[in-house]
Amino acid sequence: MTVRPRRSALYVPGSNARALEKASALAADVIIFDLEDAVGPDEKDAARDRVVAEAASGAFGTRELVVRINGLDTPWGRPDVAAVVAARPAALLVPKVQRPEQLQGVAQAIAEAGGGGRCAIWAMIETPRAIVELSTIARAAQDPEIPLTCFVAGTNDLVMNTRASLDENRMAALYWLSSIVTAARAFGLDVLDGVYNNFRDAEGFTAECRQGRMLGMDGKTLIHPSQIETANDIFAPTAQEVARARKILAAFGLPENQGKGVISLEGEMVELLHAEIARRTVAVADAIGL
């Protein structure tokens, strides 16, 4: 099993030249160059040029590079795709996805720009309509022409658009978050949790990361480099989890357990589904060097 860790995904504004320069030295699993919300209308073209140059520079090593483009219904969306695809990012993050036709349009634009087959699509889930249409949007991943691989929760926009208020436990958001995870897993997608706005509140951020992991998120989107280490730690398997996973795989690999659906390991019954979980745990551990 090959797994791409996405424990930490840092948004970097395309209009901030200094932040772009510093990003290559950061330990985030994913760098999301932002051309949308973080960039004003008058800065869009210059930001696009900066992002293309950084993404094509080779300075980021093995980090996964993603670009949040402007929607295709804006004046900047199609120019974003045409320019950015040439820099060979891992994916384009599409904002405010509410229906699969939006993803189809982006996929066509990627193909026209010469990026078909190598540039994936990530979808921002950030409106009430998107929550209502989650299964339809996620099902687009079954279309071989739409390389949808990841959902990203846009909790700030969801809060604004629903007029909800979030407490320290994100009670009002639990339905959205669980629905996003469930729809994503139904169609084999990864999921990243929304941002935590107060980057100086380390305790609150830690608690929200732990909650996100409990809900099934693969990682968290971030707004500040100071959040990277905590996200990387919490969304990584623990040493105990890795050790247990290796024991499970070793036990199922024994000759006497070949073909069995259930085995006994250290006094506990272990099923094939536990072996599948163990394979992913070990794959993540290997990928991040645990």
Short mmCIF file of C-alpha atoms in Angstrom, two decimals:
data_model
loop_
_atom_site.label_atom_id
_atom_site.label_comp_id
_atom_site.label_asym_id
_atom_site.label_seq_id
_atom_site.Cartn_x
_atom_site.Cartn_y
_atom_site.Cartn_z
CA MET A 1 0.00 0.00 0.00
CA THR A 2 1.30 3.44 -0.97
CA VAL A 3 0.01 6.36 1.10
CA ARG A 4 0.73 10.06 0.75
CA PRO A 5 0.75 11.64 4.23
CA ARG A 6 -1.33 14.81 4.42
CA ARG A 7 -1.07 15.56 8.12
CA SER A 8 -0.45 19.27 7.63
CA ALA A 9 -1.51 21.42 4.68
CA LEU A 10 -0.37 25.04 4.95
CA TYR A 11 -2.11 27.79 3.00
CA VAL A 12 0.42 30.26 1.59
CA PRO A 13 -1.00 33.45 0.00
CA GLY A 14 0.19 33.85 -3.56
CA SER A 15 0.42 37.58 -3.04
CA ASN A 16 2.91 37.28 -0.16
CA ALA A 17 6.35 36.99 -1.76
CA ARG A 18 8.13 36.57 1.57
CA ALA A 19 5.84 33.75 2.70
CA LEU A 20 6.30 31.99 -0.64
CA GLU A 21 10.07 32.15 -0.31
CA LYS A 22 10.02 30.76 3.23
CA ALA A 23 7.55 27.97 2.47
CA SER A 24 10.12 25.67 0.88
CA ALA A 25 11.90 25.27 4.22
CA LEU A 26 8.78 24.31 6.18
CA ALA A 27 7.95 20.76 7.30
CA ALA A 28 4.34 20.75 6.12
CA ASP A 29 3.32 17.65 4.17
CA VAL A 30 1.34 19.85 1.76
CA ILE A 31 1.82 23.45 0.64
CA ILE A 32 -1.36 25.04 -0.72
CA PHE A 33 -0.51 28.11 -2.77
CA ASP A 34 -3.62 30.28 -2.52
CA LEU A 35 -4.77 32.37 -5.47
CA GLU A 36 -8.34 32.75 -4.24
CA ASP A 37 -9.50 34.11 -0.87
CA ALA A 38 -6.11 35.38 0.27
CA VAL A 39 -5.50 37.46 -2.86
CA GLY A 40 -7.27 40.71 -3.76
CA PRO A 41 -8.61 41.33 -7.28
CA ASP A 42 -5.81 43.74 -8.18
CA GLU A 43 -3.14 41.22 -7.13
CA LYS A 44 -4.48 38.13 -8.92
CA ASP A 45 -2.24 38.21 -11.98
CA ALA A 46 0.97 38.98 -10.09
CA ALA A 47 0.18 36.31 -7.50
CA ARG A 48 -0.36 33.73 -10.23
CA ASP A 49 3.04 34.52 -11.74
CA ARG A 50 4.74 34.17 -8.33
CA VAL A 51 3.06 30.87 -7.58
CA VAL A 52 3.92 29.40 -10.96
CA ALA A 53 7.56 30.38 -10.48
CA GLU A 54 7.72 28.88 -6.98
CA ALA A 55 5.92 25.68 -7.92
CA ALA A 56 8.23 25.15 -10.89
CA SER A 57 11.40 25.98 -8.96
CA GLY A 58 12.05 22.51 -7.59
CA ALA A 59 12.79 24.01 -4.16
CA PHE A 60 10.08 22.04 -2.35
CA GLY A 61 11.54 18.58 -2.72
CA THR A 62 9.02 15.85 -1.99
CA ARG A 63 6.38 18.13 -0.48
CA GLU A 64 3.01 17.91 -2.15
CA LEU A 65 2.24 21.18 -3.93
CA VAL A 66 -1.39 22.18 -4.45
CA VAL A 67 -2.74 25.43 -5.87
CA ARG A 68 -6.11 26.82 -4.85
CA ILE A 69 -7.35 28.43 -8.04
CA ASN A 70 -10.14 30.91 -8.51
CA GLY A 71 -13.45 29.47 -9.64
CA LEU A 72 -13.98 29.04 -13.36
CA ASP A 73 -16.93 31.42 -13.06
CA THR A 74 -14.52 34.27 -12.26
CA PRO A 75 -12.28 36.18 -14.69
CA TRP A 76 -9.19 34.51 -13.19
CA GLY A 77 -10.18 30.83 -13.03
CA ARG A 78 -9.27 29.65 -16.53
CA PRO A 79 -6.06 31.70 -16.71
CA ASP A 80 -5.14 30.15 -13.34
CA VAL A 81 -5.54 26.63 -14.68
CA ALA A 82 -3.71 27.33 -17.93
CA ALA A 83 -0.70 28.86 -16.18
CA VAL A 84 -0.52 26.70 -13.08
CA VAL A 85 -0.76 23.30 -14.77
CA ALA A 86 2.49 24.04 -16.61
CA ALA A 87 4.26 24.18 -13.23
CA ARG A 88 3.18 20.56 -12.58
CA PRO A 89 1.52 20.83 -9.15
CA ALA A 90 0.14 17.66 -7.59
CA ALA A 91 -3.39 19.05 -7.59
CA LEU A 92 -5.64 22.04 -8.09
CA LEU A 93 -7.91 22.93 -5.16
CA VAL A 94 -11.27 24.08 -6.49
CA PRO A 95 -13.18 26.55 -4.28
CA LYS A 96 -16.87 26.47 -3.44
CA VAL A 97 -17.68 23.20 -5.16
CA GLN A 98 -21.44 22.63 -5.11
CA ARG A 99 -22.06 20.26 -8.00
CA PRO A 100 -20.01 17.74 -10.01
CA GLU A 101 -20.26 19.82 -13.17
CA GLN A 102 -17.79 22.27 -11.64
CA LEU A 103 -15.24 19.49 -11.26
CA GLN A 104 -15.89 18.34 -14.81
CA GLY A 105 -15.19 21.86 -16.05
CA VAL A 106 -11.90 22.00 -14.16
CA ALA A 107 -10.91 18.55 -15.44
CA GLN A 108 -11.52 19.71 -19.01
CA ALA A 109 -9.49 22.87 -18.42
CA ILE A 110 -6.63 20.79 -17.00
CA ALA A 111 -6.69 18.52 -20.05
CA GLU A 112 -6.70 21.52 -22.40
CA ALA A 113 -3.66 22.88 -20.54
CA GLY A 114 -1.80 19.59 -21.01
CA GLY A 115 -2.08 18.35 -17.44
CA GLY A 116 -4.40 15.42 -17.99
CA GLY A 117 -3.31 12.30 -16.13
CA ARG A 118 -0.88 14.03 -13.78
CA CYS A 119 -2.77 16.85 -12.04
CA ALA A 120 -5.41 15.80 -9.51
CA ILE A 121 -8.41 17.77 -8.32
CA TRP A 122 -9.21 18.62 -4.70
CA ALA A 123 -12.61 20.06 -3.79
CA MET A 124 -13.40 22.69 -1.16
CA ILE A 125 -16.60 21.83 0.70
CA GLU A 126 -17.65 25.17 2.13
CA THR A 127 -21.31 25.91 1.39
CA PRO A 128 -24.63 24.52 2.64
CA ARG A 129 -25.42 23.39 -0.91
CA ALA A 130 -22.20 21.37 -0.96
CA ILE A 131 -23.18 19.59 2.26
CA VAL A 132 -26.57 18.72 0.78
CA GLU A 133 -24.91 17.44 -2.44
CA LEU A 134 -21.95 15.63 -0.84
CA SER A 135 -22.64 12.17 -2.20
CA THR A 136 -23.16 13.51 -5.72
CA ILE A 137 -19.93 15.51 -5.58
CA ALA A 138 -17.92 12.60 -4.13
CA ARG A 139 -19.35 10.22 -6.72
CA ALA A 140 -17.58 12.26 -9.39
CA ALA A 141 -14.40 10.44 -8.35
CA GLN A 142 -15.78 7.38 -10.16
CA ASP A 143 -15.62 9.25 -13.47
CA PRO A 144 -12.24 8.41 -15.05
CA GLU A 145 -12.18 11.88 -16.61
CA ILE A 146 -12.41 13.63 -13.20
CA PRO A 147 -9.29 12.97 -11.06
CA LEU A 148 -10.93 13.92 -7.75
CA THR A 149 -8.82 12.69 -4.82
CA CYS A 150 -9.47 14.88 -1.77
CA PHE A 151 -12.10 16.94 0.05
CA VAL A 152 -11.05 20.01 2.07
CA ALA A 153 -13.47 21.32 4.69
CA GLY A 154 -14.04 25.07 4.45
CA THR A 155 -15.36 25.60 7.94
CA ASN A 156 -15.09 29.40 7.96
CA ASP A 157 -17.38 29.74 4.95
CA LEU A 158 -19.77 27.13 6.29
CA VAL A 159 -20.07 29.06 9.55
CA MET A 160 -20.72 32.29 7.66
CA ASN A 161 -23.21 30.78 5.24
CA THR A 162 -25.22 28.88 7.85
CA ARG A 163 -25.09 31.68 10.48
CA ALA A 164 -23.85 29.11 12.97
CA SER A 165 -21.53 29.77 15.90
CA LEU A 166 -18.79 27.36 16.88
CA ASP A 167 -17.95 26.60 20.50
CA GLU A 168 -14.71 24.98 21.62
CA ASN A 169 -16.13 21.56 20.65
CA ARG A 170 -17.38 22.72 17.23
CA MET A 171 -20.79 21.32 18.10
CA ALA A 172 -22.57 23.07 15.24
CA ALA A 173 -20.01 21.76 12.74
CA LEU A 174 -20.03 18.08 13.71
CA TYR A 175 -22.77 17.23 11.21
CA TRP A 176 -20.87 18.89 8.37
CA LEU A 177 -17.55 17.34 9.29
CA SER A 178 -18.87 13.81 9.75
CA SER A 179 -20.86 14.07 6.53
CA ILE A 180 -17.78 15.20 4.60
CA VAL A 181 -15.72 12.30 5.97
CA THR A 182 -18.46 9.74 5.30
CA ALA A 183 -19.05 10.86 1.71
CA ALA A 184 -15.32 11.00 1.03
CA ARG A 185 -14.64 7.52 2.36
CA ALA A 186 -17.57 6.10 0.39
CA PHE A 187 -15.71 7.00 -2.80
CA GLY A 188 -12.09 6.57 -1.72
CA LEU A 189 -11.18 10.20 -1.10
CA ASP A 190 -8.88 11.75 1.50
CA VAL A 191 -10.22 14.52 3.76
CA LEU A 192 -8.55 17.54 5.34
CA ASP A 193 -10.09 19.42 8.26
CA GLY A 194 -10.72 23.17 8.18
CA VAL A 195 -8.41 25.82 9.58
CA TYR A 196 -8.08 27.00 13.18
CA ASN A 197 -8.11 30.78 13.06
CA ASN A 198 -6.33 31.73 16.29
CA PHE A 199 -2.79 30.52 15.61
CA ARG A 200 -1.64 31.87 18.98
CA ASP A 201 -4.03 29.54 20.83
CA ALA A 202 -1.86 26.42 20.88
CA GLU A 203 -4.07 24.59 23.37
CA GLY A 204 -7.23 25.14 21.35
CA PHE A 205 -5.50 24.16 18.13
CA THR A 206 -4.21 20.93 19.69
CA ALA A 207 -7.69 20.03 20.89
CA GLU A 208 -9.19 20.67 17.47
CA CYS A 209 -6.54 18.53 15.76
CA ARG A 210 -7.33 15.67 18.13
CA GLN A 211 -11.03 16.07 17.44
CA GLY A 212 -10.38 16.08 13.69
CA ARG A 213 -8.41 12.86 13.92
CA MET A 214 -11.17 11.25 15.98
CA LEU A 215 -13.66 12.24 13.27
CA GLY A 216 -11.51 10.46 10.66
CA MET A 217 -9.68 13.36 9.03
CA ASP A 218 -6.34 12.64 7.36
CA GLY A 219 -4.88 15.99 8.36
CA LYS A 220 -5.60 19.66 8.90
CA THR A 221 -5.35 22.79 6.81
CA LEU A 222 -3.26 25.48 8.47
CA ILE A 223 -2.87 29.25 8.34
CA HIS A 224 0.47 29.64 10.14
CA PRO A 225 3.79 27.73 10.17
CA SER A 226 3.65 27.49 13.97
CA GLN A 227 0.79 24.98 13.59
CA ILE A 228 2.74 22.49 11.46
CA GLU A 229 4.54 20.55 14.17
CA THR A 230 1.39 19.92 16.21
CA ALA A 231 -0.60 18.76 13.19
CA ASN A 232 2.22 16.48 12.05
CA ASP A 233 2.39 14.92 15.51
CA ILE A 234 -1.33 14.41 16.11
CA PHE A 235 -2.21 13.11 12.66
CA ALA A 236 0.68 10.62 12.66
CA PRO A 237 0.19 7.14 14.11
CA THR A 238 1.69 6.69 17.56
CA ALA A 239 4.59 4.31 18.18
CA GLN A 240 2.16 1.97 19.96
CA GLU A 241 -0.25 2.01 17.00
CA VAL A 242 2.56 1.23 14.57
CA ALA A 243 3.89 -1.61 16.72
CA ARG A 244 0.43 -3.12 17.05
CA ALA A 245 -0.17 -2.79 13.31
CA ARG A 246 3.07 -4.60 12.50
CA LYS A 247 2.12 -7.41 14.88
CA ILE A 248 -1.26 -7.79 13.19
CA LEU A 249 0.28 -7.99 9.72
CA ALA A 250 2.92 -10.44 10.89
CA ALA A 251 0.28 -12.66 12.50
CA PHE A 252 -1.88 -12.75 9.37
CA GLY A 253 1.25 -13.57 7.38
CA LEU A 254 1.96 -16.77 9.32
CA PRO A 255 1.40 -19.99 7.32
CA GLU A 256 -1.17 -21.28 9.80
CA ASN A 257 -3.26 -18.11 9.40
CA GLN A 258 -3.35 -18.01 5.62
CA GLY A 259 -6.91 -17.70 4.33
CA LYS A 260 -8.40 -17.00 7.73
CA GLY A 261 -10.81 -14.13 8.28
CA VAL A 262 -10.35 -14.04 12.05
CA ILE A 263 -7.34 -14.89 14.19
CA SER A 264 -6.35 -14.64 17.84
CA LEU A 265 -3.55 -12.23 18.73
CA GLU A 266 -2.42 -11.74 22.32
CA GLY A 267 -5.80 -12.81 23.63
CA GLU A 268 -7.85 -10.65 21.25
CA MET A 269 -9.84 -11.57 18.15
CA VAL A 270 -8.50 -9.77 15.11
CA GLU A 271 -10.35 -9.63 11.76
CA LEU A 272 -9.24 -8.93 8.21
CA LEU A 273 -10.60 -5.41 8.51
CA HIS A 274 -8.05 -4.82 11.28
CA ALA A 275 -5.34 -6.02 8.90
CA GLU A 276 -6.49 -3.47 6.34
CA ILE A 277 -6.30 -0.71 8.95
CA ALA A 278 -2.88 -2.00 9.98
CA ARG A 279 -1.60 -1.88 6.40
CA ARG A 280 -2.52 1.80 6.13
CA THR A 281 -1.00 2.57 9.53
CA VAL A 282 2.29 0.96 8.56
CA ALA A 283 2.25 2.66 5.16
CA VAL A 284 1.83 6.08 6.77
CA ALA A 285 4.53 5.30 9.33
CA ASP A 286 6.93 4.23 6.61
CA ALA A 287 6.18 7.33 4.54
CA ILE A 288 6.97 9.71 7.41
CA GLY A 289 9.90 7.70 8.70
CA LEU A 290 8.51 6.32 11.95
#
